[in-house]
mmCIF file of C-alpha atoms in Angstrom:
data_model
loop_
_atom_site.group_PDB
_atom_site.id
_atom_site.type_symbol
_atom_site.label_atom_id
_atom_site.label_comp_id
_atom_site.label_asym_id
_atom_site.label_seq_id
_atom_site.Cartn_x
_atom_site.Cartn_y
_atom_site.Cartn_z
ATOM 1 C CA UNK A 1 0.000 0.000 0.000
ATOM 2 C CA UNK A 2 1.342 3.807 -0.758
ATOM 3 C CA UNK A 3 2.116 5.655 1.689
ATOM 4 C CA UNK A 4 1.837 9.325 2.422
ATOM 5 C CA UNK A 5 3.414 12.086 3.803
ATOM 6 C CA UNK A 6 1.495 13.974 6.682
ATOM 7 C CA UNK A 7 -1.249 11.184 6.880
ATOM 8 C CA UNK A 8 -3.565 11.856 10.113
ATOM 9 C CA UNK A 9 -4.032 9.938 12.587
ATOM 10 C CA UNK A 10 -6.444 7.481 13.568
ATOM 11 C CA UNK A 11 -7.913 9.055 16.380
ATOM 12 C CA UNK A 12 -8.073 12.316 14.589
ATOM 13 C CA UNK A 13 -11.026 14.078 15.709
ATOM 14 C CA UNK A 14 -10.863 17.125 13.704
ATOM 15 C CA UNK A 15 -11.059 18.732 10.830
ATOM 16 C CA UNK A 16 -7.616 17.877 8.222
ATOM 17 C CA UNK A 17 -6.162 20.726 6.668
ATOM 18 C CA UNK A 18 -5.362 18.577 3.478
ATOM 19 C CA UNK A 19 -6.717 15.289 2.095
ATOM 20 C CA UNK A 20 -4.743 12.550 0.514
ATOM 21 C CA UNK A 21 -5.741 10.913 -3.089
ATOM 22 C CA UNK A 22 -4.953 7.568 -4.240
ATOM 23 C CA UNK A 23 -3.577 7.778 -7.838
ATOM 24 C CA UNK A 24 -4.499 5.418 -10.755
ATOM 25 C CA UNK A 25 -3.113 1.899 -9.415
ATOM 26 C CA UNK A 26 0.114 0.492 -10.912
ATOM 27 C CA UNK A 27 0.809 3.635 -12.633
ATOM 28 C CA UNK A 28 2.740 5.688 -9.495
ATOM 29 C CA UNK A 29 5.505 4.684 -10.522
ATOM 30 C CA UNK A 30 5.147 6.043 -13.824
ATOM 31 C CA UNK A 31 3.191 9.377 -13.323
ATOM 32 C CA UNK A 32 4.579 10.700 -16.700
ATOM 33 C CA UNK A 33 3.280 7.975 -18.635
ATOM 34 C CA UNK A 34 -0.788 8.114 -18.089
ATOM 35 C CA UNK A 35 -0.845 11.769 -18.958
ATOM 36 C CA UNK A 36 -0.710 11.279 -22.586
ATOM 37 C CA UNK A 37 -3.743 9.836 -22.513
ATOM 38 C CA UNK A 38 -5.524 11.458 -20.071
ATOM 39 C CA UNK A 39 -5.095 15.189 -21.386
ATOM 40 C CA UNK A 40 -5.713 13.276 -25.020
ATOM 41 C CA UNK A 41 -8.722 12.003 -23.698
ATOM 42 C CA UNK A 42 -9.932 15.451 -22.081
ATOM 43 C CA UNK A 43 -8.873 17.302 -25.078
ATOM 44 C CA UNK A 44 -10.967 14.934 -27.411
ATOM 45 C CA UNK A 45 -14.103 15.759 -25.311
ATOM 46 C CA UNK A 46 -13.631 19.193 -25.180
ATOM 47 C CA UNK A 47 -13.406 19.081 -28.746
ATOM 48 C CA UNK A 48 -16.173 16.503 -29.582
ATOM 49 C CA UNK A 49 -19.072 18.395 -27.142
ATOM 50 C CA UNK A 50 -17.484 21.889 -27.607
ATOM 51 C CA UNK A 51 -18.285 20.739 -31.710
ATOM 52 C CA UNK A 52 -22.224 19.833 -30.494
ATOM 53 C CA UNK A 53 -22.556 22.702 -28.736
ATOM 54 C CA UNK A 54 -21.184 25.072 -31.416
ATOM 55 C CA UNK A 55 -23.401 23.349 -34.153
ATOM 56 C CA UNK A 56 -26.488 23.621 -32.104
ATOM 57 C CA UNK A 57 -25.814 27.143 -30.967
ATOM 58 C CA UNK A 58 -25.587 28.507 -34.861
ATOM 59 C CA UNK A 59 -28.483 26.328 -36.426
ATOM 60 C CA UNK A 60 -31.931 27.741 -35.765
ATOM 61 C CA UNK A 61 -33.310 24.713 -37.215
ATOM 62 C CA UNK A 62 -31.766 22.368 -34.474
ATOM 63 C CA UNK A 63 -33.613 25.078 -31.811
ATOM 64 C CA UNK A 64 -36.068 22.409 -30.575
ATOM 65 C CA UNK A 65 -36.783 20.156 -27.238
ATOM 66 C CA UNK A 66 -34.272 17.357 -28.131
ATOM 67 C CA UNK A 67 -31.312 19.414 -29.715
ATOM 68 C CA UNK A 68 -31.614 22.174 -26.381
ATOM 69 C CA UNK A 69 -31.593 18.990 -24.141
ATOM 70 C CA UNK A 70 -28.071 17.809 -26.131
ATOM 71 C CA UNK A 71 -26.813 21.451 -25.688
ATOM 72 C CA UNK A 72 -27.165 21.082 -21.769
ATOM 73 C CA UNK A 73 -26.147 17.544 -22.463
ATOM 74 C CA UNK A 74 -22.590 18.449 -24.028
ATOM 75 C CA UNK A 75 -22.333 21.174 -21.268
ATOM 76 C CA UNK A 76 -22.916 18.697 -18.109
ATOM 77 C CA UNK A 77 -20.462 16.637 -20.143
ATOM 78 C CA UNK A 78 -17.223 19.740 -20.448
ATOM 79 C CA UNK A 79 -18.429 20.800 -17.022
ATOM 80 C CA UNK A 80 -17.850 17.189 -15.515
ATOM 81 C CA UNK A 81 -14.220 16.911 -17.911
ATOM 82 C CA UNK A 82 -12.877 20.100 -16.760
ATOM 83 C CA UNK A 83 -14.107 19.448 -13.120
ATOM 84 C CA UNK A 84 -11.987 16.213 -12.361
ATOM 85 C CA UNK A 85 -8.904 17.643 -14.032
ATOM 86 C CA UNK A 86 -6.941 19.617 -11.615
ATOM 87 C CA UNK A 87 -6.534 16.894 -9.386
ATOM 88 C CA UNK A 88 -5.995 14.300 -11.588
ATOM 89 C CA UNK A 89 -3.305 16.035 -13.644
ATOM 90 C CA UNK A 90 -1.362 16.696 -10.514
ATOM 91 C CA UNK A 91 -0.942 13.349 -10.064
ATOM 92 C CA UNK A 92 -0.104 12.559 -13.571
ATOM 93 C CA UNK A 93 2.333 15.518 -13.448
ATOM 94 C CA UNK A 94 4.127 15.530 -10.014
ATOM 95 C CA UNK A 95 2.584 13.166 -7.794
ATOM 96 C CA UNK A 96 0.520 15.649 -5.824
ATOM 97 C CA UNK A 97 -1.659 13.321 -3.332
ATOM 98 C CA UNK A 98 -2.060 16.224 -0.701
ATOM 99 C CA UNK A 99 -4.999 18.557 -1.653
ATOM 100 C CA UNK A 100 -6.043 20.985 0.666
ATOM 101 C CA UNK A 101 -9.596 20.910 2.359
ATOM 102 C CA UNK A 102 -11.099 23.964 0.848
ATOM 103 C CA UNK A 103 -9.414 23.181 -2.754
ATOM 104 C CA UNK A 104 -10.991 19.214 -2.469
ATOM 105 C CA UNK A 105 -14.318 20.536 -1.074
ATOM 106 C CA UNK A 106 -14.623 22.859 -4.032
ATOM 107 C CA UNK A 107 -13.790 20.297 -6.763
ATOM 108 C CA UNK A 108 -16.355 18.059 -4.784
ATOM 109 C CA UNK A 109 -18.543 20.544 -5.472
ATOM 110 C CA UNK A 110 -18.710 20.792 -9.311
ATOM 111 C CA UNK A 111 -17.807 17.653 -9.746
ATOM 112 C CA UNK A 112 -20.894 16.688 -8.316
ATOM 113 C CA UNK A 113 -23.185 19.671 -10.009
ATOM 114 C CA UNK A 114 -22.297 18.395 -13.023
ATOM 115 C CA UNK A 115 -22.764 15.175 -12.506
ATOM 116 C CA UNK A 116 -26.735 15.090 -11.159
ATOM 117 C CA UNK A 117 -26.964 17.965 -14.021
ATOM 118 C CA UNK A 118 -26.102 15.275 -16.631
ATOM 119 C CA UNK A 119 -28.609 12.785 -14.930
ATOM 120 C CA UNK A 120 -31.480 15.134 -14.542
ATOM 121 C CA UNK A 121 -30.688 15.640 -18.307
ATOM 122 C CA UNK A 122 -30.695 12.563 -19.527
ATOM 123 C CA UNK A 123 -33.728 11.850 -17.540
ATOM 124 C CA UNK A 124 -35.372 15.048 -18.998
ATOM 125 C CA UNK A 125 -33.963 13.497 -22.732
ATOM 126 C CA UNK A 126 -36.182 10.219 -21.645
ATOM 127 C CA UNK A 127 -39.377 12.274 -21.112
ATOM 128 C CA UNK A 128 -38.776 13.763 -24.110
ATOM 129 C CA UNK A 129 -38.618 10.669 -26.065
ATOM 130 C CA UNK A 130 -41.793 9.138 -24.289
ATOM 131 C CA UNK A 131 -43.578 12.110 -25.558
ATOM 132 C CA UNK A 132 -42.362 11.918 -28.920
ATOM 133 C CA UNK A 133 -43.016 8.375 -29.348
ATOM 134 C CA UNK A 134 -46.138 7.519 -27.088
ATOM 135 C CA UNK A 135 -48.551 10.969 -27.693
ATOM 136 C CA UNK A 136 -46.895 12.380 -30.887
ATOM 137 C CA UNK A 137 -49.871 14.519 -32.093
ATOM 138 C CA UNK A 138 -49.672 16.546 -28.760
ATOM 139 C CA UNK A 139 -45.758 16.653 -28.653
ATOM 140 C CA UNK A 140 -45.876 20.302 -29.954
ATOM 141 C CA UNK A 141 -47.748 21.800 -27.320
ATOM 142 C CA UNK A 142 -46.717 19.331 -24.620
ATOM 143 C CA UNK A 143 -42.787 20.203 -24.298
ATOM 144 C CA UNK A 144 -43.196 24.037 -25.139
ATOM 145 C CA UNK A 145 -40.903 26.594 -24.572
ATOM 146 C CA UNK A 146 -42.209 27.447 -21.433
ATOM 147 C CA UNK A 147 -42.242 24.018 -20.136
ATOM 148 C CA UNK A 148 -38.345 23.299 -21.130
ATOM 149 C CA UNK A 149 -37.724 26.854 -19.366
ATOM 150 C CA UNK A 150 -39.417 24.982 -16.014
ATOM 151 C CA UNK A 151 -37.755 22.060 -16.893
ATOM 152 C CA UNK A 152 -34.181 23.658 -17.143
ATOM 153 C CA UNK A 153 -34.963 25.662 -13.529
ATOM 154 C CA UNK A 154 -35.679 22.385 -11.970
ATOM 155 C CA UNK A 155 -32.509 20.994 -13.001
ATOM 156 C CA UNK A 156 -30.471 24.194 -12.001
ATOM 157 C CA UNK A 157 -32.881 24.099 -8.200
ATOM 158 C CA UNK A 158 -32.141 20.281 -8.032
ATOM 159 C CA UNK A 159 -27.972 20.950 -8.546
ATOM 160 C CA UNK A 160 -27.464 24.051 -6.358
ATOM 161 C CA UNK A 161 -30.419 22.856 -3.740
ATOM 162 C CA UNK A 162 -28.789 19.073 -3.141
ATOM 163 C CA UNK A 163 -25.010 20.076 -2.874
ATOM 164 C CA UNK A 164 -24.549 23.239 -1.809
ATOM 165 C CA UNK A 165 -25.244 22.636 1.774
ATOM 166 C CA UNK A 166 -22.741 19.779 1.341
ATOM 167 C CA UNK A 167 -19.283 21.135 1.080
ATOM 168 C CA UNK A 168 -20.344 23.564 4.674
ATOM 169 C CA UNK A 169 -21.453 20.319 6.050
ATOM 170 C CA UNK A 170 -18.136 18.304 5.480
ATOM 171 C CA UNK A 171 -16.079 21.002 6.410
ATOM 172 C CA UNK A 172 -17.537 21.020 9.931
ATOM 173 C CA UNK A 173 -17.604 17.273 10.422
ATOM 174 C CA UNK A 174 -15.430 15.517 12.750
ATOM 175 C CA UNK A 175 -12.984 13.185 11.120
ATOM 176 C CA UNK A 176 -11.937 10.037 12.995
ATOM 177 C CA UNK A 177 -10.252 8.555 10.007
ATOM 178 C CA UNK A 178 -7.267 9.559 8.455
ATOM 179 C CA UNK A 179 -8.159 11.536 5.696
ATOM 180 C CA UNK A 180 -6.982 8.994 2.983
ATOM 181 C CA UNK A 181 -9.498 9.306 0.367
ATOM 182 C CA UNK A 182 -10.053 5.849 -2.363
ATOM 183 C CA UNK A 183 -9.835 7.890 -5.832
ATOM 184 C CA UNK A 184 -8.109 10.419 -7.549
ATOM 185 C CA UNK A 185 -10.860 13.639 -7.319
ATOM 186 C CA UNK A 186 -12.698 14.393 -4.205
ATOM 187 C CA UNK A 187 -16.290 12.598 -3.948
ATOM 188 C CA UNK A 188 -18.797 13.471 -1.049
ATOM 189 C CA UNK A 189 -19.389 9.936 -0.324
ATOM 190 C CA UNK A 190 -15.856 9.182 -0.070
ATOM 191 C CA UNK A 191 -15.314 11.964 2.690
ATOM 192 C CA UNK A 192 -18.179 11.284 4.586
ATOM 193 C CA UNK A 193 -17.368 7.923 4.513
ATOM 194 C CA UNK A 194 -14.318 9.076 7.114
ATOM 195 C CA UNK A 195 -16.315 11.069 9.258
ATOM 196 C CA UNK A 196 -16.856 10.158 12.839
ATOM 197 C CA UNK A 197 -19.692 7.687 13.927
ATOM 198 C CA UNK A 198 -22.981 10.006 13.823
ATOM 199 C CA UNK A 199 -22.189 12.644 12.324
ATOM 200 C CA UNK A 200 -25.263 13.482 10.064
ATOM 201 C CA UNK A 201 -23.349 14.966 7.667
ATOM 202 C CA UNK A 202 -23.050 11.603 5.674
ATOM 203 C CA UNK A 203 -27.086 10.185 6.639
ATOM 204 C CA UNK A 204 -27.349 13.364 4.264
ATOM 205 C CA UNK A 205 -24.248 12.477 1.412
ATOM 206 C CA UNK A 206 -26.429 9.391 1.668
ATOM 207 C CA UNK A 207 -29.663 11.193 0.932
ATOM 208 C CA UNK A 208 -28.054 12.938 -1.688
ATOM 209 C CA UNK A 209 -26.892 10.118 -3.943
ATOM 210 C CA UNK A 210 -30.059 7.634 -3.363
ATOM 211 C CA UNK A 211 -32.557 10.487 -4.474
ATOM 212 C CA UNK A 212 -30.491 11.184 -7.829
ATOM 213 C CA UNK A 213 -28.513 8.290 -8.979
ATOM 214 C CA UNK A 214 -30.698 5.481 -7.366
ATOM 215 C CA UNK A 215 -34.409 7.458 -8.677
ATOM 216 C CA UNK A 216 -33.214 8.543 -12.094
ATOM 217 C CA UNK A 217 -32.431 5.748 -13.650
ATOM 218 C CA UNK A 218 -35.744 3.630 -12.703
ATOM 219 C CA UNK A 219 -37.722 6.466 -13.719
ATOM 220 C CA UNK A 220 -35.509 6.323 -16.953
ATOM 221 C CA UNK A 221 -36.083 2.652 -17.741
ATOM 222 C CA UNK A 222 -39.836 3.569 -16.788
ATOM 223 C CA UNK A 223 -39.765 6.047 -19.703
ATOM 224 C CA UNK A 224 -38.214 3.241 -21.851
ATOM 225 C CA UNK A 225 -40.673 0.542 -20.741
ATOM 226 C CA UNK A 226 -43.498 2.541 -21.931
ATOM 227 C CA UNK A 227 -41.754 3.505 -25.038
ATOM 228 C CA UNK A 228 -41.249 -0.118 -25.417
ATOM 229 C CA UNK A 229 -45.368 -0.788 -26.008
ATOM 230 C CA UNK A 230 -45.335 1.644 -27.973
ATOM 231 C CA UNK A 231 -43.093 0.189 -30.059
ATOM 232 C CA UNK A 232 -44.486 -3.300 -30.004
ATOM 233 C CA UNK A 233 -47.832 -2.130 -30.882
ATOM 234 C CA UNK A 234 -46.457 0.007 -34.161
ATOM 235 C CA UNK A 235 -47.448 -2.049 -37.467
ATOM 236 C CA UNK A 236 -44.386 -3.034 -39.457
ATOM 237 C CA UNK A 237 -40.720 -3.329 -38.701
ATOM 238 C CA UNK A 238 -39.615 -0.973 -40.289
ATOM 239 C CA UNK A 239 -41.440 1.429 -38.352
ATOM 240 C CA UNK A 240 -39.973 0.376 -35.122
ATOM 241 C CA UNK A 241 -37.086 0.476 -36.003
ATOM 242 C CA UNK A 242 -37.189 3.943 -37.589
ATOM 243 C CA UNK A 243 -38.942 4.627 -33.737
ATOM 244 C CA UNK A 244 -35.891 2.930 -32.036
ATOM 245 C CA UNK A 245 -33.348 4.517 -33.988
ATOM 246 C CA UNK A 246 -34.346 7.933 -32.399
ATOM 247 C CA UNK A 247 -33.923 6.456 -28.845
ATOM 248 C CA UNK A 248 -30.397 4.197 -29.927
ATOM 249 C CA UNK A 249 -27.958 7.658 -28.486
ATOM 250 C CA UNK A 250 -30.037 8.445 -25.298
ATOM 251 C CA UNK A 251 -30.281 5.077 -24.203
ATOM 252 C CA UNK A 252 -26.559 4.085 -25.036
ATOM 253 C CA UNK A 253 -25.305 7.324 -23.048
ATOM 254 C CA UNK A 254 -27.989 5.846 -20.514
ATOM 255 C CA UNK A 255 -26.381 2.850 -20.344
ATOM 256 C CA UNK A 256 -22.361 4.325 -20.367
ATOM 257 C CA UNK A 257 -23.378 6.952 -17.581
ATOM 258 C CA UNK A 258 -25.418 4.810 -14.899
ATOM 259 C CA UNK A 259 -23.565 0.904 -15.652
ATOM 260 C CA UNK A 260 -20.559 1.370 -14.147
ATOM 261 C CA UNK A 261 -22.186 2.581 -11.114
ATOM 262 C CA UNK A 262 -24.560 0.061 -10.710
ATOM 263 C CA UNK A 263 -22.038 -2.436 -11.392
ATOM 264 C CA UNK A 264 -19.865 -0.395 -8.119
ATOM 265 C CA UNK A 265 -23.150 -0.538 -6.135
ATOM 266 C CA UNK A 266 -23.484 -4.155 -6.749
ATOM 267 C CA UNK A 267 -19.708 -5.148 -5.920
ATOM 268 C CA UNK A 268 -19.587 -3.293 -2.740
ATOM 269 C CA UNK A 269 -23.468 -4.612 -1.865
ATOM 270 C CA UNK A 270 -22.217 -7.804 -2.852
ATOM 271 C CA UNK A 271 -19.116 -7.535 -1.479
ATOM 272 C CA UNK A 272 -17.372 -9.090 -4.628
ATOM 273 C CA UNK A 273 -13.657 -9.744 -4.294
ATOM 274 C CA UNK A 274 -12.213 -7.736 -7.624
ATOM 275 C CA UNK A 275 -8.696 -6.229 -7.503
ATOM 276 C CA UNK A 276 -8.725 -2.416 -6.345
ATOM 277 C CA UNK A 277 -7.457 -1.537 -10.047
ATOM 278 C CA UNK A 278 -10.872 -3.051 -11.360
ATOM 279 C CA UNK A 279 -12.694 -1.313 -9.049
ATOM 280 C CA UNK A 280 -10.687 2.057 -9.802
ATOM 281 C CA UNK A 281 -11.337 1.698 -13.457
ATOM 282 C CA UNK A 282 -15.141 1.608 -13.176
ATOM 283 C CA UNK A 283 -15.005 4.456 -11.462
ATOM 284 C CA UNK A 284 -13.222 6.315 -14.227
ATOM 285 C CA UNK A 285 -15.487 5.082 -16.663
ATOM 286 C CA UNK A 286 -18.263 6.357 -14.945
ATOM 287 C CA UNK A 287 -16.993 9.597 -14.844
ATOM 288 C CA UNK A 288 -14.776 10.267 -17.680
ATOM 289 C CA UNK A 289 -15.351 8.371 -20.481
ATOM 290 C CA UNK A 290 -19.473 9.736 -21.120
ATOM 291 C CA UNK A 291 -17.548 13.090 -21.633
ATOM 292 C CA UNK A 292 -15.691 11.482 -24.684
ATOM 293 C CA UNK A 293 -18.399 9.139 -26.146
ATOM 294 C CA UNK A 294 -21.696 10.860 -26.007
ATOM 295 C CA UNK A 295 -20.582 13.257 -28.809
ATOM 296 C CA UNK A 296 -19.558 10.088 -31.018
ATOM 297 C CA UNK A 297 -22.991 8.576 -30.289
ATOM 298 C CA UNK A 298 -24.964 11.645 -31.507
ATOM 299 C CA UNK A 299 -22.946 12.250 -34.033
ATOM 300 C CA UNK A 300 -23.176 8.988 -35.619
ATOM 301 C CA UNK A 301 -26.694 7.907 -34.255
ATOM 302 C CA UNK A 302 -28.031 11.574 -34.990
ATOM 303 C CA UNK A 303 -28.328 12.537 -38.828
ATOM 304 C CA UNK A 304 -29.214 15.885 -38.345
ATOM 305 C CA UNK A 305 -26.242 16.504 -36.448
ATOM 306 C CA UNK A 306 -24.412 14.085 -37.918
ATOM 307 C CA UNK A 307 -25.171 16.108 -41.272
ATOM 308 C CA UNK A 308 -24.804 20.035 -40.533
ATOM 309 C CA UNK A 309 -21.347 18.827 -38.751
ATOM 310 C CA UNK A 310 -19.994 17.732 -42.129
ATOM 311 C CA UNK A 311 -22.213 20.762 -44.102
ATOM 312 C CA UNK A 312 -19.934 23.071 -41.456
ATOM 313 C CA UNK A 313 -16.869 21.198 -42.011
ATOM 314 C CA UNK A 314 -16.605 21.219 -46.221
ATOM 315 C CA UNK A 315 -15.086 24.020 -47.166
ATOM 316 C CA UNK A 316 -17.439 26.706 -48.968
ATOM 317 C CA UNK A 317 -17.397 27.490 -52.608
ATOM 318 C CA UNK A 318 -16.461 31.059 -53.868
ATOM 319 C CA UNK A 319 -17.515 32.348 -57.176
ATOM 320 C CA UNK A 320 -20.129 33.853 -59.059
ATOM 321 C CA UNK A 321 -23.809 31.661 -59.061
ATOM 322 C CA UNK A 322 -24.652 30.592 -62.273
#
């Protein structure tokens, strides 16, 4: 096991100036080495959402419920990117495991922002797909503007109103275990997970999690088990599967944002006895590879996009009409 300079003490009952992150197992040795990918991999999902967001942004045509819910889609996405990389990158750089309370609260912070903002979304992408699919005559006036405009305030109350009592509430918990945190970014659960027996700070880290990343997803596969009669009741094949093919980017962004933590939920439940590299890699999947993909999905899965991104891209003809 690593060790670390300045690690608390067990009987630690205060407050640590400075936590301590675990870096990307079997690669300490070689900090140099996993930064090549990593800023490849950040700078490919800048690019690749930073590319939605621009196309969306200039078309007026794309202005409608399911292109504006891919816009706050790609932003979660950079948000979440740019979020883990301070702390990750100082480890890939120069082996920086001490991060200092405030600085680790803060990155907590928007890590976590971004990350129930990208579930709320996609959750808010699966009612919009029910609609579409299920009562497509009343679409139009169902998801109006004024209804996305309530549905985007929820999201932004359900961010700010779930975590921003957290990082005051962790700072003012006692700690009885040393602060060694189990990743390489600062996660609430993983810091109230060293707080001292009772402290209520973590019945509400608990809270927290369960009423975002354990209700979304049900009420997501909801969405998609209605869709799902819809689908079985449509007349020819061809149909459905001109009806599925709208769904196939959602639910495969679905399925690479929530899989890897229900597979973590179910190994700790479980108590399944995988190396701590296996379990470390999940956890970056989880968080950083949605970032990189979801743009390749819609791209590919999404013609209009998938069309005005080349129609930008070709270089425009000068000359007289004919």
């Amino acid at each position: 096991m690593s060790t670390f300079p300045n690690q608390a003490a067990p009987n630690n009952t205060s407050m640590a100036p400075t936590f301590l992150l675990v870096g990307m197992p079997g690669l300490s040795a070689a900090p140099s080495w996993w930064t090549i990918p990593l800023i490849t991999m950040y700078l490919l999902s800048a690019l690749g959402n930073g590319t939605i967001l621009w196309i969306i942004a200039l078309d007026s045509t794309l202005h409608r419920p399911m292109y504006f819910f891919l816009f706050l889609l790609s932003v979660s996405d950079v948000g979440l990117a740019t979020a883990l990389m301070p702390t990750l990158l100082g480890l890939a750089f120069a082996g920086v495991h001490a991060v200092p309370a405030s600085a680790c609260l803060l990155q907590m912070f928007f890590v976590h922002i971004f990350s129930v903002m990208e579930s709320s979304v996609l959750l808010a992408m699966a009612l919009d797909r029910a609609l579409a699919i299920c009562r497509p005559l009343h679409y139009p006036t169902l998801l109006t503007n004024d209804v996305i405009s309530k549905i985007c305030l929820a999201i932004a109350f359900r961010c700010l109103g779930l975590h921003l009592p957290l990082p005051f509430l962790l700072a003012h918990m006692p700690y009885c275990l040393p602060q060694v945190l189990t990743h390489s970014y600062c996660l609430h659960p993983d810091i109230a997970h060293l707080a001292c027996p009772g402290a209520w700070g973590a019945i509400y880290s608990l809270f927290v999690v369960l009423s975002v990343m354990g209700l979304d997803p049900l009420l997501i596969f909801f969405s998609y088990g209605l869709i799902g009669r819809v689908l079985q009741g449509l007349g020819s094949s061809e149909d459905r599967w001109k009806a599925g093919q709208t769904c196939a980017a959602h639910l495969s962004a679905v399925l690479l944002f929530y899989m890897p933590m229900i597979l973590l939920a179910l190994i700790d439940h479980l108590r399944v006895p995988i190396p701590q590299p296996a379990h470390t890699l999940l956890s970056y999947v989880h968080f950083l590879f949605p970032p990189l993909i979801n743009p390749i999905l819609y791209s590919v899965k999404m013609k209009e996009i998938r069309e005005r991104i080349v129609k930008r891209l070709q270089p425009r003809k000068v000359g007289c009409a004919q």
